[in-house]
CSV table of C-alpha atoms in Angstrom, one decimal:
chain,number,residue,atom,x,y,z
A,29,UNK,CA,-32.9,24.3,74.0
A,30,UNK,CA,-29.0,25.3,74.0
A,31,UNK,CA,-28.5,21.4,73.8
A,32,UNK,CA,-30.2,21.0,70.6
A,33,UNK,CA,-29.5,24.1,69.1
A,34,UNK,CA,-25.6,23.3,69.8
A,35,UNK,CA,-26.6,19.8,68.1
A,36,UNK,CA,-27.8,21.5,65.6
A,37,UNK,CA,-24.9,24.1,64.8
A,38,UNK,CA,-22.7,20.6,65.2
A,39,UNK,CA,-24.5,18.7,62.4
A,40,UNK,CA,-24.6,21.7,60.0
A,41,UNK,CA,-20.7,21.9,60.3
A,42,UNK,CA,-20.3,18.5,59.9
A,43,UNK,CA,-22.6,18.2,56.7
A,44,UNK,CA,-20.9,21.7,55.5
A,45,UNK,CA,-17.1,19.6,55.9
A,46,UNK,CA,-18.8,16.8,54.1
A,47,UNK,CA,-19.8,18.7,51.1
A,48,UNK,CA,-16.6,20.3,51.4
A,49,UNK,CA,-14.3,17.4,50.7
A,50,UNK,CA,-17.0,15.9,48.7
A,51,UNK,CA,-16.4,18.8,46.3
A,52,UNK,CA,-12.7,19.1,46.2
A,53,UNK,CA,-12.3,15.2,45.8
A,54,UNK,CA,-14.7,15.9,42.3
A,55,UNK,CA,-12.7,18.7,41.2
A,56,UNK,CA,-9.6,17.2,42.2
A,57,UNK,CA,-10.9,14.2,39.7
A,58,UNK,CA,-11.3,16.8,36.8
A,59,UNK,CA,-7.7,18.2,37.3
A,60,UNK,CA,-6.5,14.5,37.3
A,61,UNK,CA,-8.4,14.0,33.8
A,62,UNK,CA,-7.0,17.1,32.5
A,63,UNK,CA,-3.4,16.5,33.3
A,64,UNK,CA,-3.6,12.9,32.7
A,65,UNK,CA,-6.4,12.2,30.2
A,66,UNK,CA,-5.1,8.5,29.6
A,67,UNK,CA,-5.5,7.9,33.0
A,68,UNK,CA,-8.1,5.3,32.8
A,69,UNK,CA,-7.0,3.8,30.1
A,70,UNK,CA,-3.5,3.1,31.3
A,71,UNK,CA,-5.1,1.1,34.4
A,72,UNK,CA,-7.3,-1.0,31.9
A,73,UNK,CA,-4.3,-1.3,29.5
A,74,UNK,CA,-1.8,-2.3,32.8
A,75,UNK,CA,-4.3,-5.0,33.6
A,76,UNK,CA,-4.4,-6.2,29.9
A,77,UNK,CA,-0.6,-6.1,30.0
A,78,UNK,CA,0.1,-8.2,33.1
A,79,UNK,CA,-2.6,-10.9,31.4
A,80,UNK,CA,-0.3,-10.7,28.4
A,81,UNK,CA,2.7,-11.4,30.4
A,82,UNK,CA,1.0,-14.4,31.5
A,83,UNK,CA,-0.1,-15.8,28.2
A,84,UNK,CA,3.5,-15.6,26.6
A,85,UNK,CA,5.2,-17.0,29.7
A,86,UNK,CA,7.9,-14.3,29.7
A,87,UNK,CA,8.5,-10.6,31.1
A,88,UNK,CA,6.9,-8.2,28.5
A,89,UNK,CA,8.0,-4.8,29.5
A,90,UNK,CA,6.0,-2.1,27.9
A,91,UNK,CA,6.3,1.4,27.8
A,92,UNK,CA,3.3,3.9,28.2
A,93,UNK,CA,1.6,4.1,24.7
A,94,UNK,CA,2.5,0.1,24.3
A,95,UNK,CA,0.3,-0.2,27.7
A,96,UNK,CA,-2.5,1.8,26.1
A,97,UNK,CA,-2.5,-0.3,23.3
A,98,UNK,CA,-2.5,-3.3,25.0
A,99,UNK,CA,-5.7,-3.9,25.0
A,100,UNK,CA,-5.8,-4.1,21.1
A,101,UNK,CA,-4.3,-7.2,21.0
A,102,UNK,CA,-5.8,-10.6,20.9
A,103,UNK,CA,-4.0,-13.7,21.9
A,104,UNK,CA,-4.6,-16.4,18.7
A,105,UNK,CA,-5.4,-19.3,21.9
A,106,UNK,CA,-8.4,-16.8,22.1
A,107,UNK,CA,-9.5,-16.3,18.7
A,108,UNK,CA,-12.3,-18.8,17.8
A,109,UNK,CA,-12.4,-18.1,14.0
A,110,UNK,CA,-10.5,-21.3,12.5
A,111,UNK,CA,-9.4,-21.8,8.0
A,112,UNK,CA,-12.4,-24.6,8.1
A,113,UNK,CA,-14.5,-22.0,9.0
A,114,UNK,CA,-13.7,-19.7,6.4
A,115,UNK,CA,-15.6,-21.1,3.1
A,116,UNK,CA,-15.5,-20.4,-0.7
A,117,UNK,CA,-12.0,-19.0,-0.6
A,118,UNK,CA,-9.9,-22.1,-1.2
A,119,UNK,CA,-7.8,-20.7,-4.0
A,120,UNK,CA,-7.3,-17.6,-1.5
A,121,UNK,CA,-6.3,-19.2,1.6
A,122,UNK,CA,-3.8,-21.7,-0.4
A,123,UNK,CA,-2.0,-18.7,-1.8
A,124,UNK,CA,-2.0,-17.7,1.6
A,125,UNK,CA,-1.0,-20.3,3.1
A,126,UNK,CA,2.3,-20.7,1.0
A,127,UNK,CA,2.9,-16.7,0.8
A,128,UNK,CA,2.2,-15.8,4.6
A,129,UNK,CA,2.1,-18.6,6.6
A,130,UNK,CA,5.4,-20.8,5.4
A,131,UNK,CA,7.5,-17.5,6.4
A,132,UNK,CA,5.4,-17.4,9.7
A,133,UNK,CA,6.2,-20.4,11.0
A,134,UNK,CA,9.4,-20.8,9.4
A,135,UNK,CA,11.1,-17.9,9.3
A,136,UNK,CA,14.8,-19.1,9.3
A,137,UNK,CA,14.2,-19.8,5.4
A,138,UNK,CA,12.7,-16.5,4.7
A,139,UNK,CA,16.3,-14.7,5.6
A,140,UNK,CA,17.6,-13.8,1.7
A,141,UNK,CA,16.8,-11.3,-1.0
A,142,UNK,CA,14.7,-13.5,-3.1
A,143,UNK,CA,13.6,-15.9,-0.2
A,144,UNK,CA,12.1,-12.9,2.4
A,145,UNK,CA,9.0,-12.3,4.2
A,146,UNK,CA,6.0,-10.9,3.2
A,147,UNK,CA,5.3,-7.6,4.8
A,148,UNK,CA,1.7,-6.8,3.6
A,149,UNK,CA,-1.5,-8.2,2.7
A,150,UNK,CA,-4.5,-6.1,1.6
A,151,UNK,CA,-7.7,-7.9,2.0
A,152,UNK,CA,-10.1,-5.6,-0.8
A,153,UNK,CA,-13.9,-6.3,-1.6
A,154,UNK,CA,-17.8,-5.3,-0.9
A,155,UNK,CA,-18.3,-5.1,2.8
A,156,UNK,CA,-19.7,-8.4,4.6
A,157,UNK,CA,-17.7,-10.9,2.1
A,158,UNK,CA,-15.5,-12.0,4.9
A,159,UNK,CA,-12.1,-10.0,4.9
A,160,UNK,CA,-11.7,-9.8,9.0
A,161,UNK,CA,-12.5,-13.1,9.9
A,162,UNK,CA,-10.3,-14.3,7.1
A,163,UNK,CA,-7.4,-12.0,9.0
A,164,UNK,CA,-8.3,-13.9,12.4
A,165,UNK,CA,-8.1,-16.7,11.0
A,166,UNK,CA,-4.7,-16.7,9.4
A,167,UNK,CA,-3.7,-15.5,12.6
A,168,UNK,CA,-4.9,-18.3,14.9
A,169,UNK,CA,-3.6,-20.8,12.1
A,170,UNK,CA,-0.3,-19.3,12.3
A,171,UNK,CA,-0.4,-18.7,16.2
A,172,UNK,CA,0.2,-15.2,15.5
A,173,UNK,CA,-0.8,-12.3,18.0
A,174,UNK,CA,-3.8,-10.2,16.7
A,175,UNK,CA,-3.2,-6.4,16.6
A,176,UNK,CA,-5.9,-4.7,15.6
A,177,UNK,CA,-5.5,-0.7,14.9
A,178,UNK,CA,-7.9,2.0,13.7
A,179,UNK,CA,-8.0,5.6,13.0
A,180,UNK,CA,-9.3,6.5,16.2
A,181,UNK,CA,-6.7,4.3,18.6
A,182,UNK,CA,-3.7,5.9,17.2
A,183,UNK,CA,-5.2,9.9,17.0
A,184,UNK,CA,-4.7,11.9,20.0
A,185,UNK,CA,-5.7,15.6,20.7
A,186,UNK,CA,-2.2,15.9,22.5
A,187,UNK,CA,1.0,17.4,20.4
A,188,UNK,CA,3.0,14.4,19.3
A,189,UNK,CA,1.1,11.7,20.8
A,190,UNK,CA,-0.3,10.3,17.6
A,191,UNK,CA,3.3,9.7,16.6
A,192,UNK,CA,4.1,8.3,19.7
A,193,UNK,CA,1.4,5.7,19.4
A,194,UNK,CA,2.2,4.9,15.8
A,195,UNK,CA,5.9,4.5,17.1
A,196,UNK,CA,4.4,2.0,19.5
A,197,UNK,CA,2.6,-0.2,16.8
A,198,UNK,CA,5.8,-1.2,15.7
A,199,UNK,CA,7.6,-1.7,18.5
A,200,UNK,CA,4.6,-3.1,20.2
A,201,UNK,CA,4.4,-6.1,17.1
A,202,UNK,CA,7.7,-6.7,17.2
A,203,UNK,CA,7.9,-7.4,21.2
A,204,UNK,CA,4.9,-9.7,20.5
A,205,UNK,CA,5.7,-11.3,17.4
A,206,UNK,CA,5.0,-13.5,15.6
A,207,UNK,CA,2.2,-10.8,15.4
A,208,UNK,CA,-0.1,-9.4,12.3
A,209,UNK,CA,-0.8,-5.8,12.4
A,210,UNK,CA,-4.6,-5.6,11.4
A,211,UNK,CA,-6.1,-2.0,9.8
A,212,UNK,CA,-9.5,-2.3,9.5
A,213,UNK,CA,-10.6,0.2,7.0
A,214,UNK,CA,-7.3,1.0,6.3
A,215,UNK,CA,-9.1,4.1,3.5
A,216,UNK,CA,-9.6,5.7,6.9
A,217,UNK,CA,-6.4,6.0,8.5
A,218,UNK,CA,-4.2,5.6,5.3
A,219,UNK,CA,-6.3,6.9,2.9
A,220,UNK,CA,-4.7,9.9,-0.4
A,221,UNK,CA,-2.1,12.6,1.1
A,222,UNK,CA,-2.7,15.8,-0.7
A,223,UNK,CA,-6.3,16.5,0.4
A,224,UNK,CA,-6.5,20.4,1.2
A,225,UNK,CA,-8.7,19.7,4.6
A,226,UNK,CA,-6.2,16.7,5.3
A,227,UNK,CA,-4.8,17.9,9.0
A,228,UNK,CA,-1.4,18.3,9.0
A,229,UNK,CA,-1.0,16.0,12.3
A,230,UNK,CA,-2.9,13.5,9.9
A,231,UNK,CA,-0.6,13.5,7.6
A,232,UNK,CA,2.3,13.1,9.8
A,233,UNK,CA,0.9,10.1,10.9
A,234,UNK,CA,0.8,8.5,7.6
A,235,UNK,CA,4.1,9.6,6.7
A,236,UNK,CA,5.5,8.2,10.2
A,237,UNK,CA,3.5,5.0,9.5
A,238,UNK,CA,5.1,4.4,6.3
A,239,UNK,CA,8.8,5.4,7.4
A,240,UNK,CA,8.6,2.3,9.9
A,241,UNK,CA,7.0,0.1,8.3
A,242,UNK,CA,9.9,0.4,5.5
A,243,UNK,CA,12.2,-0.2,8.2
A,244,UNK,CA,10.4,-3.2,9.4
A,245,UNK,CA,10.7,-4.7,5.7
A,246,UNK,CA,14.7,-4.0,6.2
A,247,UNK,CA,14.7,-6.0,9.4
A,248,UNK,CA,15.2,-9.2,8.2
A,249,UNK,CA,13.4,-12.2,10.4
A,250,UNK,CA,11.4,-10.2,11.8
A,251,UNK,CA,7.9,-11.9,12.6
A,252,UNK,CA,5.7,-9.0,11.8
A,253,UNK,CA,2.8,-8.3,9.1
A,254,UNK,CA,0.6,-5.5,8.4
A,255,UNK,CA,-2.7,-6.9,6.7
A,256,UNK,CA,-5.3,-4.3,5.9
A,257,UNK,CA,-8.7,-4.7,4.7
A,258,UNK,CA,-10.7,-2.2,3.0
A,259,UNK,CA,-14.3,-1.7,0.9
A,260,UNK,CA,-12.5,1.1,-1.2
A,261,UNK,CA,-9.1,0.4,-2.5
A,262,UNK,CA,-9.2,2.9,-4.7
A,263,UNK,CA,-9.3,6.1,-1.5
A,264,UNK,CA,-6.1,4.1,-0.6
A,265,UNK,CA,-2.6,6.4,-0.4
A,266,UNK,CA,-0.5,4.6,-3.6
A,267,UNK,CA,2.2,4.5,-1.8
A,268,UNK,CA,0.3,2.5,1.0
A,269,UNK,CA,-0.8,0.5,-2.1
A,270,UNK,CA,2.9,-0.2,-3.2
A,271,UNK,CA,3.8,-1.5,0.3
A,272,UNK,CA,0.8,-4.0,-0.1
A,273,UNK,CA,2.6,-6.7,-2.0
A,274,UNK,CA,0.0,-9.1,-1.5
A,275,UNK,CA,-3.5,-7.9,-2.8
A,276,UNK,CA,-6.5,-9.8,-2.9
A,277,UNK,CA,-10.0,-9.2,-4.1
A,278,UNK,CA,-12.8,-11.1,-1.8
A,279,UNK,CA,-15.6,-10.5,-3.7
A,280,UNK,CA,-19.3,-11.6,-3.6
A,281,UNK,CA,-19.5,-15.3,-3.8
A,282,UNK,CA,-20.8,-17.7,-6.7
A,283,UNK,CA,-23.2,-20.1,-6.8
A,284,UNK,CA,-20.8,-23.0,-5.8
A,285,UNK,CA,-19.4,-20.7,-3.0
A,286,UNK,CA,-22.6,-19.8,-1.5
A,287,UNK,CA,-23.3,-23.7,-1.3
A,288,UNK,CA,-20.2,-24.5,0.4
A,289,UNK,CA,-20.7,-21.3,2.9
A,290,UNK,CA,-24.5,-22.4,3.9
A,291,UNK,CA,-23.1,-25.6,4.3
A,292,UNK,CA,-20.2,-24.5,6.8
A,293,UNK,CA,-22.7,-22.8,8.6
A,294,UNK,CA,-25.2,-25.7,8.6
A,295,UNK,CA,-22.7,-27.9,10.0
A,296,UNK,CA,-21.3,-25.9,12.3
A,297,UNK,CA,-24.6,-25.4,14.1
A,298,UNK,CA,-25.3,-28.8,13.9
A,299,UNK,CA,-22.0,-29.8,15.9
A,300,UNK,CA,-23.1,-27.2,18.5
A,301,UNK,CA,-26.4,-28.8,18.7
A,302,UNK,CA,-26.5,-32.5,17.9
A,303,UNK,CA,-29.5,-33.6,15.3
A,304,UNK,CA,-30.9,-30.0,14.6
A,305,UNK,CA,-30.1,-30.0,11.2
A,306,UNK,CA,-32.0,-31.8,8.6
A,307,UNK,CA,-30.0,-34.6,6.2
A,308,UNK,CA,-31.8,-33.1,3.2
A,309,UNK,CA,-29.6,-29.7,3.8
A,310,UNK,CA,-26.8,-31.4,1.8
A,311,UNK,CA,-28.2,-30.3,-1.7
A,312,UNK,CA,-28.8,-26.8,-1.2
A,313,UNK,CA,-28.3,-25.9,-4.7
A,314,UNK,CA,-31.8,-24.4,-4.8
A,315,UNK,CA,-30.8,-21.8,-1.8
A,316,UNK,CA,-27.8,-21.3,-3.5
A,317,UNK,CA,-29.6,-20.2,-6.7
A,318,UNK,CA,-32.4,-18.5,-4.7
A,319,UNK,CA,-29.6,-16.3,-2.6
A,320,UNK,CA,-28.0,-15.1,-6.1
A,321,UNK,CA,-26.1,-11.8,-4.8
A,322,UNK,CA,-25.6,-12.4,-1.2
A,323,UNK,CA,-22.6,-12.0,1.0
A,324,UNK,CA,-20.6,-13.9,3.2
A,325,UNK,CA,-22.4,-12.2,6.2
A,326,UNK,CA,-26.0,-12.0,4.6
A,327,UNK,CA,-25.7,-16.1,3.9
A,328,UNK,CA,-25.0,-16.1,8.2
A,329,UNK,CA,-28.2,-14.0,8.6
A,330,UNK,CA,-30.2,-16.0,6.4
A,331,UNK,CA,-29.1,-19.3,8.0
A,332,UNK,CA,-29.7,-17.6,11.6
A,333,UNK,CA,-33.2,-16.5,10.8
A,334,UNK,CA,-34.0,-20.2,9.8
A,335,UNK,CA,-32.8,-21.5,13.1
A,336,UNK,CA,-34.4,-19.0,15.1
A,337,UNK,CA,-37.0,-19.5,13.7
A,338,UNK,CA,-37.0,-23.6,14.3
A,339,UNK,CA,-36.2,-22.3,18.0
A,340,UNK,CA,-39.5,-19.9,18.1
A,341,UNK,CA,-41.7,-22.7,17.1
A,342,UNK,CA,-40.1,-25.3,19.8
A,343,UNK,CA,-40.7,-22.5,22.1
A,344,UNK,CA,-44.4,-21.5,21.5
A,345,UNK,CA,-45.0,-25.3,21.4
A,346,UNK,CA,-43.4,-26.1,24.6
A,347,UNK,CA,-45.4,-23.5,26.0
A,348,UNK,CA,-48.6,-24.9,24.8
A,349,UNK,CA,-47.7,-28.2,25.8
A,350,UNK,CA,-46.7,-27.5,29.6
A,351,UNK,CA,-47.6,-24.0,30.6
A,352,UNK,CA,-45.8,-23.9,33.8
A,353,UNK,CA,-42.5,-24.4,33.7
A,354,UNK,CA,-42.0,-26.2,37.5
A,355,UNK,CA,-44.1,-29.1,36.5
A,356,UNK,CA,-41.5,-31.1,35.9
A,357,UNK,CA,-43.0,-32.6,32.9
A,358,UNK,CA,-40.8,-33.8,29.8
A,359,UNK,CA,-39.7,-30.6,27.5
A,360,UNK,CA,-41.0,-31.8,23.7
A,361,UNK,CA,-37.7,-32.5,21.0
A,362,UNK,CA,-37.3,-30.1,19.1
A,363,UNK,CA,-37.8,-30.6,15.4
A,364,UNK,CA,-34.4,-30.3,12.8
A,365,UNK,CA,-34.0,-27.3,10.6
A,366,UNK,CA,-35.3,-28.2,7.0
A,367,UNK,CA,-35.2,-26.6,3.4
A,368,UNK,CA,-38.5,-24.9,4.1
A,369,UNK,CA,-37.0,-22.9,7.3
A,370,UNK,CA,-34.5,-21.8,4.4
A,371,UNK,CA,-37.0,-20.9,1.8
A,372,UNK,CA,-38.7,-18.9,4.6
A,373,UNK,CA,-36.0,-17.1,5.7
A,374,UNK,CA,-35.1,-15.7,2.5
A,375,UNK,CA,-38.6,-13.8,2.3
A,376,UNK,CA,-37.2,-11.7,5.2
A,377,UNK,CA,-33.4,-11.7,4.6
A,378,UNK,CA,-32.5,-9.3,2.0
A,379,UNK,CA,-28.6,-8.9,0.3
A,380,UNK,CA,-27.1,-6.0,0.9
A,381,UNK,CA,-26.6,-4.7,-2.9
A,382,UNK,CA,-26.7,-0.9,-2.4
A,383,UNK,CA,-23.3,-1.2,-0.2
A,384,UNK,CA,-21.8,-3.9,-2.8
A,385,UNK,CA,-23.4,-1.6,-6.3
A,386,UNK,CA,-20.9,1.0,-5.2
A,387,UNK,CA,-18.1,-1.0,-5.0
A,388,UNK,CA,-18.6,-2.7,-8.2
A,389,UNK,CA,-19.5,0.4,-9.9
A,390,UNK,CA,-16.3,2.4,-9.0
A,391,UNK,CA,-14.2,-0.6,-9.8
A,392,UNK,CA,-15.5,-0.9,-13.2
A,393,UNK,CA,-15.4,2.5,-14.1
A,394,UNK,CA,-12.1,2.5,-12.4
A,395,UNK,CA,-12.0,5.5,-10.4
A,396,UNK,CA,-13.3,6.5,-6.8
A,397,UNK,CA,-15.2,10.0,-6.3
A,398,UNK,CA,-13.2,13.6,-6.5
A,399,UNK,CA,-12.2,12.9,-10.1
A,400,UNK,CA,-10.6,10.4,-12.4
A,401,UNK,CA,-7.7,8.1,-11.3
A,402,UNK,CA,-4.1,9.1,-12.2
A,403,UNK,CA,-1.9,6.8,-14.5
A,404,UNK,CA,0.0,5.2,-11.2
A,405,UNK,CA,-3.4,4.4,-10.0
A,406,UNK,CA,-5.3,2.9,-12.7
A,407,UNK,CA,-2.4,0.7,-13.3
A,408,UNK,CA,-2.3,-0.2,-9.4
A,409,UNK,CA,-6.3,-1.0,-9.3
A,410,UNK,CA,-6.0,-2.8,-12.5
A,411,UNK,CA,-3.5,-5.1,-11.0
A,412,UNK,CA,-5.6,-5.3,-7.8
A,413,UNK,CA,-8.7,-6.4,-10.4
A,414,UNK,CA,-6.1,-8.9,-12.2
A,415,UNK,CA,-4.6,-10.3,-8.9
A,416,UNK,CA,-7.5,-12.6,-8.7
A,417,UNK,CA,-8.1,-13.4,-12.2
A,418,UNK,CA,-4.3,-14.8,-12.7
């Protein structure tokens, strides 16, 4: 009886230790997070760093808000959005081309006062018309490194770390370039100064955004873009506008743009999987007609409903055909995508016009909501409208 009840005392220190340690290991993992709340990030951005390092072949040292955003950045090798695959934007991408590319690749021209680099592009337009994967794929045409920045990866609840991390960006791009700094949404992060519930920490961001990228554009040579893309250019700061020297609109397409984007699609699918689209797919005028008002991204969702659609059908037949899988029986071919899948699809697959209506209706009324548009503006979104149309 004295054994086990000594046994007993034993275990019930032992398990009292355990929970013991147990518990100051968990709180000693809340003080860590407190005094170090970029803990776990840093490790994920170290790792991300080091792989970095290894892609450009040369010792990147970064300090501790370049680590953390790290793991923003996208190597072009890795980007597998290419300019063929970007369709009914021709007369955009050739202005591109010359404008942003040429001084990319060859920046030793691109060193005068007249001859100089661009140091913004603002991609504008009704969401889904293809802004960001036009972005990624000026960047893996020009080899350039992807850094892509938002709102919340720069905003920090810690005194003067926003700054830090817009401080960063910069320095961050130019240890990487040739590099494009992407703003997706850039309303949100650079949208009008002046607002009375604008925080003040907010607005220093701005302000300390602005400051270097002016002293980027001084830096002559210097391999580094901001490109921003936005669904309301008009909730833009105008003096964010004015550093934008390169504005275009990418708006819904036309009929003849539709056709060519269906038909990128099409063929791209049919490279991935040999014979599965039908050779009566080449005139899709009809579609084109039918799909009056869709987007870039709606066109992708129409033509992905049509294939999975071909793809349920194989399926339910191929079950019909040879229930059990292990019999080792031949699988049935499955049929190409025809005009019909199309025409069925678009019963389903509706354009998104309530997000697009708003766009067009505060561009052609010229002003955004909280009141009308001051002279500065109005002139700055009429040239926006205009860049196009010249």
């Amino acid at each position: 009886m004295e054994t086990a009840a000594r046994h007993k005392r034993l275990w019930m220190e032992v398990c009292t230790q355990a929970i013991a340690i147990g518990a100051m290991i968990w709180g000693l993992k809340i003080c860590l997070a407190y005094i170090d709340p970029y803990r776990e990030q840093r490790e994920q951005a170290k790792k991300r760093a080091a792989f970095l390092k290894q892609q450009l072949g040369r010792a990147l040292e970064l300090n501790e808000f370049e680590q953390l955003l790290a793991a923003q950045v996208i190597n072009p090798e890795h980007i597998e959005v290419e300019m063929q695959d970007v369709s009914g934007l021709e007369s955009i991408v050739a202005d591109l081309e010359m404008k942003l590319l040429y001084p990319l690749m060859h920046p030793h021209l691109y060193r005068t006062t007249l001859w100089k680099q661009t140091k913004g592009v603002l991609l504008y337009g009704p969401p889904g018309t293809g802004k960001t994967m036009l972005a990624k794929a000026l960047a893996k045409q020009s080899k350039c490194f992807f850094l892509n920045i938002t709102a919340s990866s720069i905003m920090s609840k810690w005194l003067g770390d926003a700054n830090r991390l817009v401080r960063a960006v910069f320095s961050l791009a130019s240890k990487l370039e040739p590099c494009i700094i992407f703003i997706d949404e850039v309303d949100a992060m650079l949208g009008k100064r002046g607002n009375s519930s604008e925080h003040e920490a907010m607005l220093q961001v701005k302000t300390e955004f602005m400051q270097l990228w002016d002293g980027m554009e001084s830096s002559r040579g210097q391999r580094v873009v901001v490109m921003g893309a936005t669904n309301r250019p008009w909730m833009v700061d105008e003096a964010v506008l004015r550093r934008f020297t390169l504005m275009y609109e990418i708006g819904l397409p036309n009929k003849a743009q539709r056709k060519a984007i269906l038909l990128g699609y099409l063929r791209k699918h049919n490279q991935e999987v040999p014979n599965s689209v039908a050779e009566e797919l080449i005139a899709l005028d009809r579609i084109a007609d039918m799909a009056e008002g869709f987007s870039g991204s709606d066109l992708l969702e129409l033509c992905s409903q049509a294939a999975q659609g071909v793809l349920a059908e194989h399926l339910q037949q191929q079950q019909s055909a040879d229930p059990l899988p292990s019999s080792g029986r031949q699988s049935l071919s499955m049929r190409p995508l025809c005009m019909a899948d199309l025409e069925g699809a678009l019963q389903h697959v509706r354009p998104s016009l309530h997000r697009a209506d708003e766009y067009n209706k505060v561009m052609a009324s010229g002003g955004g909501s909280g009141g009308p548009l001051s002279t500065d503006m109005a002139s700055m979104l009429a040239f926006l409208m205009q860049q196009m149309r010249g």
